[in-house]
Amino acid sequence: MDSPVAASYDELQSLPALFKAATEEPTPARGSTWQALQALFQAMEVGLNNLAALAAETVDRLRREREAEAVRSLEWMVGFGTLWNELAWLVRELAPLDEDAEGHALAVTDSPAWRHLAAEERILAQELKPLADHSEASEWKQLVLRYVMLQRVALEHSCVGGAPYGYQEFVRPEVVRAAVRERQLPGETVFMQFRAAHQMPELLTRAVNDHIERAVAELEAGRTQTVPPLLLRAERLLGVVARMTDLLVDTMETAEYHRIRDALGLTSGSHSVGLHFELMRDLYPALARASEGKPDDIRRLTRTIGLHIDRWRLGHINLPRTNLGGAGTGTRSLTGSPDALRTVAKMREAGRARDPYANDGRAFRATAWDSDTPPLAEVERRLLREISHETQERFQDVQERTGRYSDPSVFTAPAKRCPTRPM
């Protein structure tokens, strides 16, 4: 059994090191446009560092004539390229209208992470050029075409003018890179990419939480006119956070997750202070209450924020579903939940029960695992049972709570960020 990399979720994802990039002075005002833009550029930095590692990995696999594995690396590059695209479009959406005003111009091409990525991709290009001249069909060709177009668009839109500081001072790329590289596993695994899929949302959620906290304070003070811009930025950032779940859901294979599972120890994504406790349990319920009776635009934005949270939960339900197995099979989570899929489904339903904007009149519930309404439900259950059997057999220490898994998690819930949160 491999030793765990960290004792807590925060350590596993290197969040203390990562948040240094957003908290060291000078910092943009909390809940401001520039805080949102800083979070977007820092999330890009996480992605750029991962893309450089994946490009180098692709080269290595091609040189060792392991084309199928090189294709897997390219598939991950397309996943990160898609996220980079999402972040870049949002940079342009949130950019100030008067970008020619006094200030600094920011462009991702000023980043050392971009220069590193470009160097690795030039080496990759040299490996692919001779292969590109062969006419036979190959999976890597379509992936490269897709990735390069994603990169073209992202490069065009990863820029903004009128910034309060230059790129190095504003984005702090070296601090982000140190956090990305802080913890690694030996050999070829998706551990770095797994961490990135958590690091990028955590950076954005930190800014979302500051925006919502300010909005709640403004609503409670009766200053409704200042609230829509705050909620609009929070909603747009959170929409990207929800879509980031697709990186792992669409790209990570069960076998890839199983190869890193032992290293995760007694950690859980439900231990995320920013997402689970501050956003979902404290700030969004406070916002929902504070928005009651307020103008339609405020209530509509609040409802959309709640929908993004629900989309995030449903995306994360896919992770235990496709990596641990189906409901009712008794597959335990790392922290000991007796049926991982049903546990996260109950968390989703509990969140909806606390949301006054949730639709209670649903004709169908996505987590109705025993329903045969989806025509392929029976096949789905058979496939998930197979994953359950494989997971339980491979990770007997997790299943039987022996060895390190006989100990409880060290995690304790944080103090409320919003004191008026109901229990």
C-alpha positions as semicolon CSV with decimal commas, in nm:
position;residue;x (nm);y (nm);z (nm)
1;M;0,000;0,000;0,000
2;D;0,138;0,341;-0,097
3;S;0,166;0,603;0,175
4;P;-0,088;0,885;0,159
5;V;0,042;1,212;0,023
6;A;-0,137;1,429;0,280
7;A;-0,345;1,405;0,596
8;S;-0,612;1,653;0,490
9;Y;-0,795;1,774;0,179
10;D;-0,631;2,119;0,203
11;E;-0,283;1,962;0,214
12;L;-0,367;1,716;-0,063
13;Q;-0,460;2,001;-0,296
14;S;-0,183;2,235;-0,167
15;L;-0,443;2,501;-0,091
16;P;-0,234;2,694;0,169
17;A;0,046;2,730;-0,087
18;L;-0,198;2,805;-0,369
19;F;-0,390;3,073;-0,182
20;K;-0,066;3,261;-0,115
21;A;-0,098;3,379;-0,474
22;A;-0,432;3,543;-0,392
23;T;-0,364;3,671;-0,040
24;E;-0,015;3,821;-0,044
25;E;-0,008;4,200;-0,075
26;P;-0,093;4,385;-0,285
27;T;-0,435;4,229;-0,339
28;P;-0,746;4,349;-0,525
29;A;-1,046;4,449;-0,312
30;R;-1,258;4,152;-0,205
31;G;-1,567;4,117;-0,422
32;S;-1,423;4,341;-0,695
33;T;-1,394;4,289;-1,069
34;W;-1,018;4,268;-1,035
35;Q;-1,041;3,997;-0,771
36;A;-1,251;3,795;-1,016
37;L;-1,000;3,854;-1,297
38;Q;-0,706;3,764;-1,074
39;A;-0,873;3,433;-0,985
40;L;-0,931;3,359;-1,355
41;F;-0,568;3,422;-1,449
42;Q;-0,441;3,217;-1,156
43;A;-0,667;2,928;-1,254
44;M;-0,520;2,957;-1,605
45;E;-0,174;2,928;-1,453
46;V;-0,268;2,597;-1,292
47;G;-0,387;2,474;-1,630
48;L;-0,078;2,596;-1,817
49;N;0,154;2,411;-1,579
50;N;-0,046;2,093;-1,630
51;L;-0,047;2,135;-2,007
52;A;0,332;2,170;-2,013
53;A;0,368;1,847;-1,814
54;L;0,123;1,668;-2,043
55;A;0,301;1,788;-2,359
56;A;0,632;1,654;-2,223
57;E;0,461;1,327;-2,129
58;T;0,321;1,294;-2,482
59;V;0,668;1,337;-2,630
60;D;0,812;1,073;-2,399
61;R;0,541;0,824;-2,486
62;L;0,576;0,884;-2,859
63;R;0,951;0,833;-2,842
64;R;0,893;0,502;-2,666
65;E;0,640;0,404;-2,936
66;R;0,351;0,399;-2,689
67;E;0,102;0,572;-2,916
68;A;-0,212;0,461;-2,728
69;E;-0,076;0,616;-2,408
70;A;0,030;0,928;-2,597
71;V;-0,332;0,956;-2,713
72;R;-0,441;0,950;-2,347
73;S;-0,206;1,242;-2,276
74;L;-0,352;1,434;-2,570
75;E;-0,704;1,365;-2,443
76;W;-0,608;1,527;-2,114
77;M;-0,461;1,821;-2,306
78;V;-0,795;1,869;-2,484
79;G;-0,967;1,866;-2,142
80;F;-0,739;2,136;-2,005
81;G;-0,760;2,329;-2,331
82;T;-1,138;2,333;-2,298
83;L;-1,114;2,476;-1,946
84;W;-0,860;2,736;-2,060
85;N;-1,112;2,841;-2,326
86;E;-1,386;2,882;-2,063
87;L;-1,159;3,095;-1,844
88;A;-1,040;3,309;-2,134
89;W;-1,390;3,393;-2,258
90;L;-1,487;3,496;-1,907
91;V;-1,180;3,720;-1,881
92;R;-1,304;3,907;-2,184
93;E;-1,659;3,921;-2,046
94;L;-1,548;4,070;-1,714
95;A;-1,279;4,299;-1,858
96;P;-1,341;4,672;-1,797
97;L;-1,498;4,858;-2,086
98;D;-1,222;5,123;-2,085
99;E;-0,919;4,897;-2,116
100;D;-0,710;5,181;-2,254
101;A;-0,733;5,365;-1,923
102;E;-0,423;5,413;-1,712
103;G;-0,293;5,082;-1,584
104;H;-0,114;4,766;-1,694
105;A;-0,186;4,531;-1,982
106;L;-0,206;4,164;-1,883
107;A;-0,163;3,880;-2,130
108;V;-0,108;3,512;-2,062
109;T;0,176;3,523;-2,316
110;D;0,369;3,716;-2,046
111;S;0,355;3,411;-1,820
112;P;0,661;3,192;-1,764
113;A;0,420;2,898;-1,761
114;W;0,315;2,986;-2,116
115;R;0,679;3,007;-2,227
116;H;0,745;2,666;-2,073
117;L;0,436;2,520;-2,242
118;A;0,535;2,669;-2,578
119;A;0,884;2,517;-2,550
120;E;0,739;2,172;-2,473
121;E;0,491;2,200;-2,759
122;R;0,769;2,286;-3,006
123;I;0,940;1,960;-2,911
124;L;0,607;1,781;-2,948
125;A;0,561;1,937;-3,291
126;Q;0,895;1,792;-3,404
127;E;0,777;1,445;-3,300
128;L;0,441;1,479;-3,474
129;K;0,551;1,635;-3,805
130;P;0,677;1,310;-3,963
131;L;0,367;1,125;-3,841
132;A;0,140;1,395;-3,984
133;D;0,262;1,319;-4,336
134;H;0,118;0,967;-4,324
135;S;-0,235;0,941;-4,463
136;E;-0,367;0,663;-4,241
137;A;-0,631;0,751;-3,986
138;S;-0,507;0,802;-3,633
139;E;-0,686;0,916;-3,321
140;W;-0,414;1,160;-3,223
141;K;-0,469;1,371;-3,537
142;Q;-0,823;1,475;-3,443
143;L;-0,713;1,545;-3,084
144;V;-0,429;1,772;-3,198
145;L;-0,659;1,963;-3,431
146;R;-0,910;2,012;-3,151
147;Y;-0,648;2,118;-2,897
148;V;-0,469;2,367;-3,121
149;M;-0,797;2,544;-3,204
150;L;-0,884;2,562;-2,836
151;Q;-0,541;2,713;-2,770
152;R;-0,576;2,966;-3,051
153;V;-0,900;3,103;-2,908
154;A;-0,770;3,098;-2,550
155;L;-0,453;3,287;-2,644
156;E;-0,655;3,558;-2,818
157;H;-0,882;3,616;-2,520
158;S;-0,644;3,565;-2,227
159;C;-0,567;3,935;-2,201
160;V;-0,700;4,244;-2,029
161;G;-0,602;4,610;-2,005
162;G;-0,617;4,866;-1,726
163;A;-0,497;4,628;-1,454
164;P;-0,371;4,770;-1,124
165;Y;-0,041;4,575;-1,143
166;G;0,176;4,398;-1,397
167;Y;0,144;4,026;-1,471
168;Q;0,406;3,900;-1,227
169;E;0,278;4,110;-0,936
170;F;-0,091;4,061;-1,015
171;V;-0,103;3,688;-1,103
172;R;0,207;3,565;-0,914
173;P;0,272;3,277;-1,155
174;E;0,573;3,141;-0,967
175;V;0,368;3,106;-0,648
176;V;0,100;2,916;-0,841
177;R;0,362;2,694;-1,004
178;A;0,516;2,608;-0,666
179;A;0,171;2,502;-0,538
180;V;0,102;2,293;-0,849
181;R;0,434;2,113;-0,808
182;E;0,433;2,090;-0,428
183;R;0,312;1,729;-0,411
184;Q;0,376;1,461;-0,670
185;L;0,359;1,085;-0,710
186;P;0,637;0,879;-0,870
187;G;0,573;0,716;-1,204
188;E;0,307;0,795;-1,463
189;T;-0,022;0,882;-1,295
190;V;-0,295;1,145;-1,328
191;F;-0,228;1,274;-0,976
192;M;-0,119;1,618;-1,098
193;Q;-0,427;1,649;-1,318
194;F;-0,652;1,525;-1,036
195;R;-0,513;1,800;-0,811
196;A;-0,556;2,064;-1,082
197;A;-0,923;1,972;-1,118
198;H;-0,960;2,072;-0,752
199;Q;-0,713;2,362;-0,742
200;M;-0,873;2,560;-1,024
201;P;-1,227;2,556;-0,877
202;E;-1,093;2,641;-0,531
203;L;-0,927;2,957;-0,664
204;L;-1,247;3,069;-0,836
205;T;-1,471;2,975;-0,542
206;R;-1,263;3,186;-0,308
207;A;-1,353;3,491;-0,520
208;V;-1,717;3,377;-0,551
209;N;-1,750;3,357;-0,172
210;D;-1,617;3,710;-0,124
211;H;-1,864;3,840;-0,382
212;I;-2,161;3,664;-0,219
213;E;-2,060;3,774;0,130
214;R;-2,052;4,135;0,012
215;A;-2,387;4,092;-0,164
216;V;-2,551;3,956;0,153
217;A;-2,415;4,250;0,354
218;E;-2,547;4,496;0,096
219;L;-2,890;4,331;0,092
220;E;-2,912;4,333;0,470
221;A;-2,821;4,703;0,466
222;G;-3,093;4,778;0,209
223;R;-2,852;4,877;-0,069
224;T;-3,006;4,662;-0,341
225;Q;-2,870;4,872;-0,629
226;T;-2,512;4,757;-0,560
227;V;-2,599;4,386;-0,553
228;P;-2,661;4,280;-0,919
229;P;-2,299;4,338;-1,037
230;L;-2,168;4,137;-0,740
231;L;-2,406;3,849;-0,805
232;L;-2,347;3,857;-1,179
233;R;-1,972;3,810;-1,135
234;A;-2,030;3,540;-0,873
235;E;-2,274;3,363;-1,105
236;R;-2,037;3,372;-1,404
237;L;-1,742;3,244;-1,200
238;L;-1,950;2,970;-1,043
239;G;-2,077;2,862;-1,384
240;V;-1,716;2,786;-1,482
241;V;-1,659;2,605;-1,151
242;A;-1,958;2,379;-1,229
243;R;-1,828;2,303;-1,578
244;M;-1,486;2,215;-1,436
245;T;-1,631;1,891;-1,301
246;D;-1,638;1,774;-1,663
247;L;-1,257;1,749;-1,672
248;L;-1,249;1,447;-1,441
249;V;-1,590;1,307;-1,537
250;D;-1,517;1,308;-1,910
251;T;-1,143;1,238;-1,908
252;M;-1,035;1,031;-1,607
253;E;-1,070;0,656;-1,644
254;T;-1,156;0,431;-1,349
255;A;-0,818;0,258;-1,373
256;E;-0,640;0,595;-1,361
257;Y;-0,823;0,691;-1,042
258;H;-0,757;0,352;-0,885
259;R;-0,382;0,397;-0,942
260;I;-0,379;0,709;-0,724
261;R;-0,647;0,620;-0,467
262;D;-0,414;0,483;-0,198
263;A;-0,214;0,805;-0,205
264;L;-0,523;1,011;-0,113
265;G;-0,544;0,875;0,242
266;L;-0,842;0,973;0,458
267;T;-0,930;1,280;0,252
268;S;-1,257;1,379;0,089
269;G;-1,378;1,654;-0,140
270;S;-1,657;1,710;0,113
271;H;-1,387;1,856;0,338
272;S;-1,349;2,158;0,109
273;V;-1,400;2,459;0,335
274;G;-1,457;2,698;0,045
275;L;-1,703;2,489;-0,153
276;H;-1,892;2,279;0,098
277;F;-1,892;2,486;0,414
278;E;-1,858;2,850;0,312
279;L;-2,044;2,848;-0,021
280;M;-2,298;2,567;0,002
281;R;-2,380;2,560;0,373
282;D;-2,323;2,920;0,480
283;L;-2,321;3,185;0,210
284;Y;-2,571;3,058;-0,047
285;P;-2,844;2,989;0,215
286;A;-2,778;3,335;0,360
287;L;-2,807;3,488;0,012
288;A;-3,128;3,296;-0,059
289;R;-3,285;3,431;0,261
290;A;-3,159;3,786;0,205
291;S;-3,292;3,791;-0,153
292;E;-3,652;3,716;-0,050
293;G;-3,884;3,997;-0,162
294;K;-3,604;4,173;-0,351
295;P;-3,619;4,282;-0,720
296;D;-3,653;4,013;-0,985
297;D;-3,297;4,047;-1,117
298;I;-3,153;3,975;-0,772
299;R;-3,378;3,676;-0,713
300;R;-3,310;3,539;-1,062
301;L;-2,933;3,565;-1,016
302;T;-2,964;3,399;-0,675
303;R;-3,160;3,113;-0,828
304;T;-2,899;3,069;-1,101
305;I;-2,621;3,054;-0,842
306;G;-2,818;2,778;-0,670
307;L;-2,852;2,593;-1,001
308;H;-2,475;2,610;-1,054
309;I;-2,424;2,461;-0,708
310;D;-2,666;2,180;-0,793
311;R;-2,489;2,119;-1,123
312;W;-2,158;2,097;-0,937
313;R;-2,305;1,843;-0,696
314;L;-2,442;1,630;-0,980
315;G;-2,108;1,646;-1,160
316;H;-1,931;1,525;-0,848
317;I;-2,181;1,244;-0,803
318;N;-2,032;1,107;-1,124
319;L;-1,693;1,066;-0,957
320;P;-1,792;0,803;-0,695
321;R;-2,036;0,661;-0,950
322;T;-1,780;0,585;-1,221
323;N;-1,480;0,524;-0,996
324;L;-1,631;0,339;-0,698
325;G;-1,949;0,182;-0,835
326;G;-2,323;0,189;-0,800
327;A;-2,571;0,268;-0,524
328;G;-2,666;-0,015;-0,290
329;T;-2,339;-0,201;-0,343
330;G;-2,189;-0,085;-0,014
331;T;-1,865;0,050;-0,164
332;R;-1,703;0,261;0,107
333;S;-1,546;0,599;0,055
334;L;-1,195;0,679;0,179
335;T;-1,343;0,841;0,489
336;G;-1,569;0,544;0,564
337;S;-1,912;0,632;0,425
338;P;-2,084;0,292;0,402
339;D;-2,227;0,350;0,053
340;A;-2,036;0,625;-0,127
341;L;-2,280;0,693;-0,409
342;R;-2,587;0,708;-0,186
343;T;-2,398;0,931;0,058
344;V;-2,319;1,199;-0,202
345;A;-2,671;1,171;-0,345
346;K;-2,814;1,240;0,002
347;M;-2,584;1,542;0,032
348;R;-2,727;1,672;-0,293
349;E;-3,085;1,623;-0,178
350;A;-3,011;1,787;0,158
351;G;-2,871;2,088;-0,025
352;R;-3,181;2,117;-0,241
353;A;-3,401;2,091;0,069
354;R;-3,228;2,401;0,209
355;D;-3,274;2,595;-0,118
356;P;-3,598;2,794;-0,144
357;Y;-3,540;2,832;-0,520
358;A;-3,517;2,456;-0,585
359;N;-3,794;2,298;-0,789
360;D;-3,976;2,051;-0,564
361;G;-4,218;1,938;-0,835
362;R;-3,970;1,728;-1,030
363;A;-4,117;1,449;-1,242
364;F;-3,786;1,263;-1,225
365;R;-3,488;1,279;-0,992
366;A;-3,140;1,220;-1,138
367;T;-3,038;1,021;-0,831
368;A;-3,333;0,779;-0,852
369;W;-3,086;0,493;-0,903
370;D;-3,349;0,216;-0,905
371;S;-3,572;0,381;-1,164
372;D;-3,599;0,230;-1,511
373;T;-3,710;0,558;-1,670
374;P;-3,377;0,601;-1,855
375;P;-3,390;0,326;-2,120
376;L;-3,029;0,223;-2,052
377;A;-3,068;0,218;-1,672
378;E;-3,039;-0,160;-1,642
379;V;-2,715;-0,163;-1,842
380;E;-2,590;0,126;-1,632
381;R;-2,653;-0,069;-1,311
382;R;-2,471;-0,375;-1,448
383;L;-2,167;-0,166;-1,539
384;L;-2,164;0,008;-1,202
385;R;-2,189;-0,324;-1,018
386;E;-1,880;-0,441;-1,205
387;I;-1,693;-0,128;-1,095
388;S;-1,812;-0,185;-0,737
389;H;-1,680;-0,542;-0,730
390;E;-1,345;-0,435;-0,874
391;T;-1,311;-0,146;-0,628
392;Q;-1,402;-0,348;-0,320
393;E;-1,167;-0,630;-0,416
394;R;-0,875;-0,400;-0,495
395;F;-0,916;-0,177;-0,189
396;Q;-1,003;-0,428;0,082
397;D;-0,835;-0,216;0,351
398;V;-1,070;0,073;0,266
399;Q;-1,370;-0,157;0,252
400;E;-1,294;-0,338;0,578
401;R;-1,161;-0,027;0,758
402;T;-0,828;-0,187;0,842
403;G;-0,477;-0,041;0,863
404;R;-0,475;0,335;0,830
405;Y;-0,845;0,327;0,740
406;S;-0,935;0,206;1,088
407;D;-0,861;0,557;1,216
408;P;-1,110;0,844;1,186
409;S;-1,041;1,142;0,966
410;V;-0,866;1,436;1,133
411;F;-1,103;1,683;0,963
412;T;-1,324;1,907;1,176
413;A;-1,587;2,143;1,040
414;P;-1,482;2,510;1,037
415;A;-1,656;2,794;1,216
416;K;-1,943;2,953;1,027
417;R;-1,845;3,225;0,784
418;C;-2,202;3,352;0,800
419;P;-2,313;3,362;1,166
420;T;-2,685;3,368;1,078
421;R;-2,673;3,030;0,909
422;P;-2,943;2,799;1,049
423;M;-2,829;2,463;1,184
